[in-house]
């Protein structure tokens, strides 16, 4: 008896969505987010894509994050997108507005003061621990970061400055050997990136290179008091360079959407 050929298996709804996404995501105004490949923890990849976009200043404060656009970019359901947006809101990266959708958070001047106050306290504790626990190899790695930073300073692309500055501060903090404090600092630095994107005048460096060099020198010499004082003065200077009055945009909507 001749067997009938088995019908081809039907694609699931999720597979169909992923297939459509591969043919090209829907056009959006979220140029700071790049779609990711399949596999692994998709929620974490979406979260990281938005998080990195903020840290690298590709996603400025106030950028809208429409759920349909995120679904199209990543080939996932709205339930997945909403779960990620809730995580981002918990970490103060995103604001969820009732009936108006999600946007990249817009810090206020008062929030700015409190964030820097908390960051100074955390970095003072971590740099003191770094002085106690660093090794010779750690100092070599910090000097390598300083070299990368010096090269980035010659680059007119301001987000590159912000990235190298972030890397420096997190590397110093990691030497403290306290992952709990490091996690808190990582969140604060991401919020500071928002503040810099919103308030710092164009052309300013995210951090002063010479001040970073002074911090490393104090750590290498085991001078905790000097390292803490240098870090505190450095962060006070960073805050002082920020203009807490947001300038009005002179661009038209068409220009902001790259349509003119």
PDB file of N, CA, C and O in Angstrom, residues 128-181:
ATOM      1  N   UNK A 128      38.474  53.495  47.410  1.00  0.00           N
ATOM      2  CA  UNK A 128      39.244  53.159  48.615  1.00  0.00           C
ATOM      3  C   UNK A 128      39.500  51.652  48.675  1.00  0.00           C
ATOM      4  O   UNK A 128      40.610  51.214  49.018  1.00  0.00           O
ATOM      5  N   UNK A 129      38.487  50.859  48.314  1.00  0.00           N
ATOM      6  CA  UNK A 129      38.673  49.409  48.265  1.00  0.00           C
ATOM      7  C   UNK A 129      39.659  49.021  47.169  1.00  0.00           C
ATOM      8  O   UNK A 129      40.444  48.080  47.329  1.00  0.00           O
ATOM      9  N   UNK A 130      39.624  49.758  46.045  1.00  0.00           N
ATOM     10  CA  UNK A 130      40.551  49.475  44.939  1.00  0.00           C
ATOM     11  C   UNK A 130      41.996  49.679  45.375  1.00  0.00           C
ATOM     12  O   UNK A 130      42.891  48.930  44.982  1.00  0.00           O
ATOM     13  N   UNK A 131      42.235  50.697  46.179  1.00  0.00           N
ATOM     14  CA  UNK A 131      43.589  50.952  46.692  1.00  0.00           C
ATOM     15  C   UNK A 131      44.056  49.763  47.526  1.00  0.00           C
ATOM     16  O   UNK A 131      45.222  49.349  47.448  1.00  0.00           O
ATOM     17  N   UNK A 132      43.161  49.183  48.308  1.00  0.00           N
ATOM     18  CA  UNK A 132      43.520  48.073  49.191  1.00  0.00           C
ATOM     19  C   UNK A 132      43.723  46.759  48.436  1.00  0.00           C
ATOM     20  O   UNK A 132      44.550  45.936  48.840  1.00  0.00           O
ATOM     21  N   UNK A 133      43.009  46.566  47.317  1.00  0.00           N
ATOM     22  CA  UNK A 133      42.927  45.231  46.726  1.00  0.00           C
ATOM     23  C   UNK A 133      43.545  45.106  45.328  1.00  0.00           C
ATOM     24  O   UNK A 133      43.550  44.015  44.768  1.00  0.00           O
ATOM     25  N   UNK A 134      44.065  46.173  44.761  1.00  0.00           N
ATOM     26  CA  UNK A 134      44.561  46.098  43.381  1.00  0.00           C
ATOM     27  C   UNK A 134      45.875  45.315  43.307  1.00  0.00           C
ATOM     28  O   UNK A 134      46.592  45.181  44.298  1.00  0.00           O
ATOM     29  N   UNK A 135      46.163  44.836  42.103  1.00  0.00           N
ATOM     30  CA  UNK A 135      47.424  44.163  41.829  1.00  0.00           C
ATOM     31  C   UNK A 135      48.201  44.962  40.784  1.00  0.00           C
ATOM     32  O   UNK A 135      47.683  45.919  40.198  1.00  0.00           O
ATOM     33  N   UNK A 136      49.441  44.543  40.543  1.00  0.00           N
ATOM     34  CA  UNK A 136      50.242  45.207  39.520  1.00  0.00           C
ATOM     35  C   UNK A 136      49.607  45.092  38.146  1.00  0.00           C
ATOM     36  O   UNK A 136      49.644  46.030  37.342  1.00  0.00           O
ATOM     37  N   UNK A 137      49.025  43.939  37.867  1.00  0.00           N
ATOM     38  CA  UNK A 137      48.365  43.736  36.577  1.00  0.00           C
ATOM     39  C   UNK A 137      47.166  44.674  36.432  1.00  0.00           C
ATOM     40  O   UNK A 137      46.886  45.179  35.339  1.00  0.00           O
ATOM     41  N   UNK A 138      46.456  44.894  37.538  1.00  0.00           N
ATOM     42  CA  UNK A 138      45.315  45.813  37.501  1.00  0.00           C
ATOM     43  C   UNK A 138      45.756  47.210  37.081  1.00  0.00           C
ATOM     44  O   UNK A 138      45.071  47.884  36.299  1.00  0.00           O
ATOM     45  N   UNK A 139      46.882  47.667  37.596  1.00  0.00           N
ATOM     46  CA  UNK A 139      47.386  49.002  37.253  1.00  0.00           C
ATOM     47  C   UNK A 139      47.765  49.056  35.773  1.00  0.00           C
ATOM     48  O   UNK A 139      47.506  50.051  35.085  1.00  0.00           O
ATOM     49  N   UNK A 140      48.367  47.967  35.270  1.00  0.00           N
ATOM     50  CA  UNK A 140      48.710  47.908  33.850  1.00  0.00           C
ATOM     51  C   UNK A 140      47.458  48.028  32.991  1.00  0.00           C
ATOM     52  O   UNK A 140      47.454  48.729  31.967  1.00  0.00           O
ATOM     53  N   UNK A 141      46.385  47.356  33.399  1.00  0.00           N
ATOM     54  CA  UNK A 141      45.139  47.418  32.642  1.00  0.00           C
ATOM     55  C   UNK A 141      44.515  48.816  32.700  1.00  0.00           C
ATOM     56  O   UNK A 141      43.931  49.295  31.715  1.00  0.00           O
ATOM     57  N   UNK A 142      44.641  49.480  33.850  1.00  0.00           N
ATOM     58  CA  UNK A 142      44.138  50.851  33.951  1.00  0.00           C
ATOM     59  C   UNK A 142      44.929  51.789  33.042  1.00  0.00           C
ATOM     60  O   UNK A 142      44.354  52.673  32.391  1.00  0.00           O
ATOM     61  N   UNK A 143      46.236  51.587  32.966  1.00  0.00           N
ATOM     62  CA  UNK A 143      47.046  52.416  32.070  1.00  0.00           C
ATOM     63  C   UNK A 143      46.674  52.163  30.610  1.00  0.00           C
ATOM     64  O   UNK A 143      46.682  53.096  29.792  1.00  0.00           O
ATOM     65  N   UNK A 144      46.331  50.925  30.288  1.00  0.00           N
ATOM     66  CA  UNK A 144      45.886  50.621  28.928  1.00  0.00           C
ATOM     67  C   UNK A 144      44.578  51.345  28.618  1.00  0.00           C
ATOM     68  O   UNK A 144      44.386  51.876  27.511  1.00  0.00           O
ATOM     69  N   UNK A 145      43.679  51.403  29.605  1.00  0.00           N
ATOM     70  CA  UNK A 145      42.429  52.137  29.427  1.00  0.00           C
ATOM     71  C   UNK A 145      42.691  53.633  29.247  1.00  0.00           C
ATOM     72  O   UNK A 145      42.036  54.303  28.435  1.00  0.00           O
ATOM     73  N   UNK A 146      43.631  54.157  30.009  1.00  0.00           N
ATOM     74  CA  UNK A 146      43.978  55.571  29.873  1.00  0.00           C
ATOM     75  C   UNK A 146      44.516  55.871  28.471  1.00  0.00           C
ATOM     76  O   UNK A 146      44.245  56.936  27.906  1.00  0.00           O
ATOM     77  N   UNK A 147      45.273  54.926  27.923  1.00  0.00           N
ATOM     78  CA  UNK A 147      45.791  55.101  26.557  1.00  0.00           C
ATOM     79  C   UNK A 147      44.639  55.124  25.554  1.00  0.00           C
ATOM     80  O   UNK A 147      44.612  55.964  24.640  1.00  0.00           O
ATOM     81  N   UNK A 148      43.673  54.217  25.712  1.00  0.00           N
ATOM     82  CA  UNK A 148      42.497  54.211  24.837  1.00  0.00           C
ATOM     83  C   UNK A 148      41.722  55.517  24.965  1.00  0.00           C
ATOM     84  O   UNK A 148      41.225  56.064  23.979  1.00  0.00           O
ATOM     85  N   UNK A 149      41.633  55.998  26.185  1.00  0.00           N
ATOM     86  CA  UNK A 149      40.915  57.240  26.447  1.00  0.00           C
ATOM     87  C   UNK A 149      41.598  58.417  25.751  1.00  0.00           C
ATOM     88  O   UNK A 149      40.934  59.279  25.145  1.00  0.00           O
ATOM     89  N   UNK A 150      42.938  58.444  25.817  1.00  0.00           N
ATOM     90  CA  UNK A 150      43.684  59.521  25.174  1.00  0.00           C
ATOM     91  C   UNK A 150      43.454  59.519  23.661  1.00  0.00           C
ATOM     92  O   UNK A 150      43.306  60.577  23.043  1.00  0.00           O
ATOM     93  N   UNK A 151      43.382  58.327  23.071  1.00  0.00           N
ATOM     94  CA  UNK A 151      43.113  58.226  21.648  1.00  0.00           C
ATOM     95  C   UNK A 151      41.691  58.693  21.321  1.00  0.00           C
ATOM     96  O   UNK A 151      41.453  59.347  20.308  1.00  0.00           O
ATOM     97  N   UNK A 152      40.738  58.343  22.188  1.00  0.00           N
ATOM     98  CA  UNK A 152      39.345  58.754  21.967  1.00  0.00           C
ATOM     99  C   UNK A 152      39.194  60.267  22.051  1.00  0.00           C
ATOM    100  O   UNK A 152      38.342  60.847  21.372  1.00  0.00           O
ATOM    101  N   UNK A 153      40.011  60.915  22.886  1.00  0.00           N
ATOM    102  CA  UNK A 153      39.918  62.365  23.029  1.00  0.00           C
ATOM    103  C   UNK A 153      40.242  63.088  21.720  1.00  0.00           C
ATOM    104  O   UNK A 153      39.826  64.223  21.503  1.00  0.00           O
ATOM    105  N   UNK A 154      41.018  62.416  20.850  1.00  0.00           N
ATOM    106  CA  UNK A 154      41.355  63.017  19.558  1.00  0.00           C
ATOM    107  C   UNK A 154      40.225  62.832  18.550  1.00  0.00           C
ATOM    108  O   UNK A 154      40.282  63.377  17.449  1.00  0.00           O
ATOM    109  N   UNK A 155      39.218  62.082  18.950  1.00  0.00           N
ATOM    110  CA  UNK A 155      38.080  61.804  18.077  1.00  0.00           C
ATOM    111  C   UNK A 155      36.976  62.816  18.373  1.00  0.00           C
ATOM    112  O   UNK A 155      36.621  63.031  19.520  1.00  0.00           O
ATOM    113  N   UNK A 156      36.430  63.409  17.335  1.00  0.00           N
ATOM    114  CA  UNK A 156      35.390  64.421  17.523  1.00  0.00           C
ATOM    115  C   UNK A 156      34.045  63.803  17.888  1.00  0.00           C
ATOM    116  O   UNK A 156      33.102  64.529  18.200  1.00  0.00           O
ATOM    117  N   UNK A 157      33.953  62.468  17.881  1.00  0.00           N
ATOM    118  CA  UNK A 157      32.687  61.797  18.151  1.00  0.00           C
ATOM    119  C   UNK A 157      32.468  61.707  19.656  1.00  0.00           C
ATOM    120  O   UNK A 157      33.069  60.890  20.337  1.00  0.00           O
ATOM    121  N   UNK A 158      31.603  62.549  20.179  1.00  0.00           N
ATOM    122  CA  UNK A 158      31.439  62.681  21.629  1.00  0.00           C
ATOM    123  C   UNK A 158      31.013  61.393  22.335  1.00  0.00           C
ATOM    124  O   UNK A 158      31.505  61.105  23.436  1.00  0.00           O
ATOM    125  N   UNK A 159      30.098  60.568  21.760  1.00  0.00           N
ATOM    126  CA  UNK A 159      29.747  59.326  22.447  1.00  0.00           C
ATOM    127  C   UNK A 159      30.933  58.404  22.706  1.00  0.00           C
ATOM    128  O   UNK A 159      30.931  57.634  23.665  1.00  0.00           O
ATOM    129  N   UNK A 160      31.966  58.474  21.856  1.00  0.00           N
ATOM    130  CA  UNK A 160      33.160  57.648  22.089  1.00  0.00           C
ATOM    131  C   UNK A 160      33.852  58.075  23.376  1.00  0.00           C
ATOM    132  O   UNK A 160      34.390  57.248  24.114  1.00  0.00           O
ATOM    133  N   UNK A 161      33.833  59.375  23.673  1.00  0.00           N
ATOM    134  CA  UNK A 161      34.416  59.860  24.931  1.00  0.00           C
ATOM    135  C   UNK A 161      33.641  59.275  26.113  1.00  0.00           C
ATOM    136  O   UNK A 161      34.217  58.833  27.100  1.00  0.00           O
ATOM    137  N   UNK A 162      32.314  59.314  26.000  1.00  0.00           N
ATOM    138  CA  UNK A 162      31.471  58.825  27.092  1.00  0.00           C
ATOM    139  C   UNK A 162      31.720  57.346  27.357  1.00  0.00           C
ATOM    140  O   UNK A 162      31.756  56.917  28.512  1.00  0.00           O
ATOM    141  N   UNK A 163      31.916  56.564  26.284  1.00  0.00           N
ATOM    142  CA  UNK A 163      32.128  55.133  26.452  1.00  0.00           C
ATOM    143  C   UNK A 163      33.446  54.847  27.164  1.00  0.00           C
ATOM    144  O   UNK A 163      33.514  54.004  28.064  1.00  0.00           O
ATOM    145  N   UNK A 164      34.512  55.523  26.764  1.00  0.00           N
ATOM    146  CA  UNK A 164      35.805  55.278  27.409  1.00  0.00           C
ATOM    147  C   UNK A 164      35.783  55.747  28.862  1.00  0.00           C
ATOM    148  O   UNK A 164      36.389  55.111  29.738  1.00  0.00           O
ATOM    149  N   UNK A 165      35.100  56.851  29.135  1.00  0.00           N
ATOM    150  CA  UNK A 165      34.995  57.341  30.514  1.00  0.00           C
ATOM    151  C   UNK A 165      34.229  56.343  31.372  1.00  0.00           C
ATOM    152  O   UNK A 165      34.623  56.047  32.516  1.00  0.00           O
ATOM    153  N   UNK A 166      33.155  55.804  30.828  1.00  0.00           N
ATOM    154  CA  UNK A 166      32.370  54.795  31.561  1.00  0.00           C
ATOM    155  C   UNK A 166      33.233  53.570  31.850  1.00  0.00           C
ATOM    156  O   UNK A 166      33.226  53.041  32.967  1.00  0.00           O
ATOM    157  N   UNK A 167      33.974  53.109  30.846  1.00  0.00           N
ATOM    158  CA  UNK A 167      34.820  51.935  31.029  1.00  0.00           C
ATOM    159  C   UNK A 167      35.845  52.149  32.148  1.00  0.00           C
ATOM    160  O   UNK A 167      36.118  51.253  32.944  1.00  0.00           O
ATOM    161  N   UNK A 168      36.406  53.360  32.194  1.00  0.00           N
ATOM    162  CA  UNK A 168      37.403  53.660  33.217  1.00  0.00           C
ATOM    163  C   UNK A 168      36.803  53.561  34.616  1.00  0.00           C
ATOM    164  O   UNK A 168      37.353  52.906  35.507  1.00  0.00           O
ATOM    165  N   UNK A 169      35.677  54.233  34.812  1.00  0.00           N
ATOM    166  CA  UNK A 169      35.073  54.256  36.147  1.00  0.00           C
ATOM    167  C   UNK A 169      34.639  52.862  36.589  1.00  0.00           C
ATOM    168  O   UNK A 169      34.794  52.503  37.772  1.00  0.00           O
ATOM    169  N   UNK A 170      34.087  52.063  35.684  1.00  0.00           N
ATOM    170  CA  UNK A 170      33.664  50.719  36.050  1.00  0.00           C
ATOM    171  C   UNK A 170      34.855  49.804  36.325  1.00  0.00           C
ATOM    172  O   UNK A 170      34.779  48.928  37.185  1.00  0.00           O
ATOM    173  N   UNK A 171      35.961  50.023  35.598  1.00  0.00           N
ATOM    174  CA  UNK A 171      37.156  49.210  35.835  1.00  0.00           C
ATOM    175  C   UNK A 171      37.749  49.511  37.209  1.00  0.00           C
ATOM    176  O   UNK A 171      38.141  48.602  37.943  1.00  0.00           O
ATOM    177  N   UNK A 172      37.816  50.792  37.568  1.00  0.00           N
ATOM    178  CA  UNK A 172      38.303  51.158  38.902  1.00  0.00           C
ATOM    179  C   UNK A 172      37.389  50.544  39.965  1.00  0.00           C
ATOM    180  O   UNK A 172      37.860  49.973  40.962  1.00  0.00           O
ATOM    181  N   UNK A 173      36.080  50.660  39.753  1.00  0.00           N
ATOM    182  CA  UNK A 173      35.124  50.128  40.727  1.00  0.00           C
ATOM    183  C   UNK A 173      35.249  48.622  40.867  1.00  0.00           C
ATOM    184  O   UNK A 173      35.135  48.074  41.972  1.00  0.00           O
ATOM    185  N   UNK A 174      35.503  47.931  39.753  1.00  0.00           N
ATOM    186  CA  UNK A 174      35.623  46.469  39.788  1.00  0.00           C
ATOM    187  C   UNK A 174      36.794  46.027  40.655  1.00  0.00           C
ATOM    188  O   UNK A 174      36.756  44.950  41.263  1.00  0.00           O
ATOM    189  N   UNK A 175      37.835  46.851  40.725  1.00  0.00           N
ATOM    190  CA  UNK A 175      39.003  46.506  41.555  1.00  0.00           C
ATOM    191  C   UNK A 175      38.645  46.456  43.032  1.00  0.00           C
ATOM    192  O   UNK A 175      39.355  45.844  43.828  1.00  0.00           O
ATOM    193  N   UNK A 176      37.537  47.112  43.403  1.00  0.00           N
ATOM    194  CA  UNK A 176      37.108  47.090  44.797  1.00  0.00           C
ATOM    195  C   UNK A 176      36.629  45.733  45.251  1.00  0.00           C
ATOM    196  O   UNK A 176      36.533  45.470  46.459  1.00  0.00           O
ATOM    197  N   UNK A 177      36.278  44.863  44.293  1.00  0.00           N
ATOM    198  CA  UNK A 177      35.891  43.501  44.636  1.00  0.00           C
ATOM    199  C   UNK A 177      34.566  43.363  45.352  1.00  0.00           C
ATOM    200  O   UNK A 177      34.329  42.377  46.050  1.00  0.00           O
ATOM    201  N   UNK A 178      33.672  44.351  45.176  1.00  0.00           N
ATOM    202  CA  UNK A 178      32.349  44.276  45.798  1.00  0.00           C
ATOM    203  C   UNK A 178      31.289  44.348  44.695  1.00  0.00           C
ATOM    204  O   UNK A 178      30.930  45.438  44.249  1.00  0.00           O
ATOM    205  N   UNK A 179      30.773  43.205  44.234  1.00  0.00           N
ATOM    206  CA  UNK A 179      29.832  43.204  43.112  1.00  0.00           C
ATOM    207  C   UNK A 179      28.512  43.911  43.404  1.00  0.00           C
ATOM    208  O   UNK A 179      27.847  44.389  42.488  1.00  0.00           O
ATOM    209  N   UNK A 180      28.126  43.974  44.675  1.00  0.00           N
ATOM    210  CA  UNK A 180      26.871  44.655  45.019  1.00  0.00           C
ATOM    211  C   UNK A 180      27.020  46.163  44.787  1.00  0.00           C
ATOM    212  O   UNK A 180      26.179  46.796  44.139  1.00  0.00           O
ATOM    213  N   UNK A 181      28.108  46.746  45.313  1.00  0.00           N
ATOM    214  CA  UNK A 181      28.349  48.171  45.087  1.00  0.00           C
ATOM    215  C   UNK A 181      28.556  48.449  43.602  1.00  0.00           C
ATOM    216  O   UNK A 181      28.099  49.478  43.080  1.00  0.00           O
TER     217      UNK A 181
END
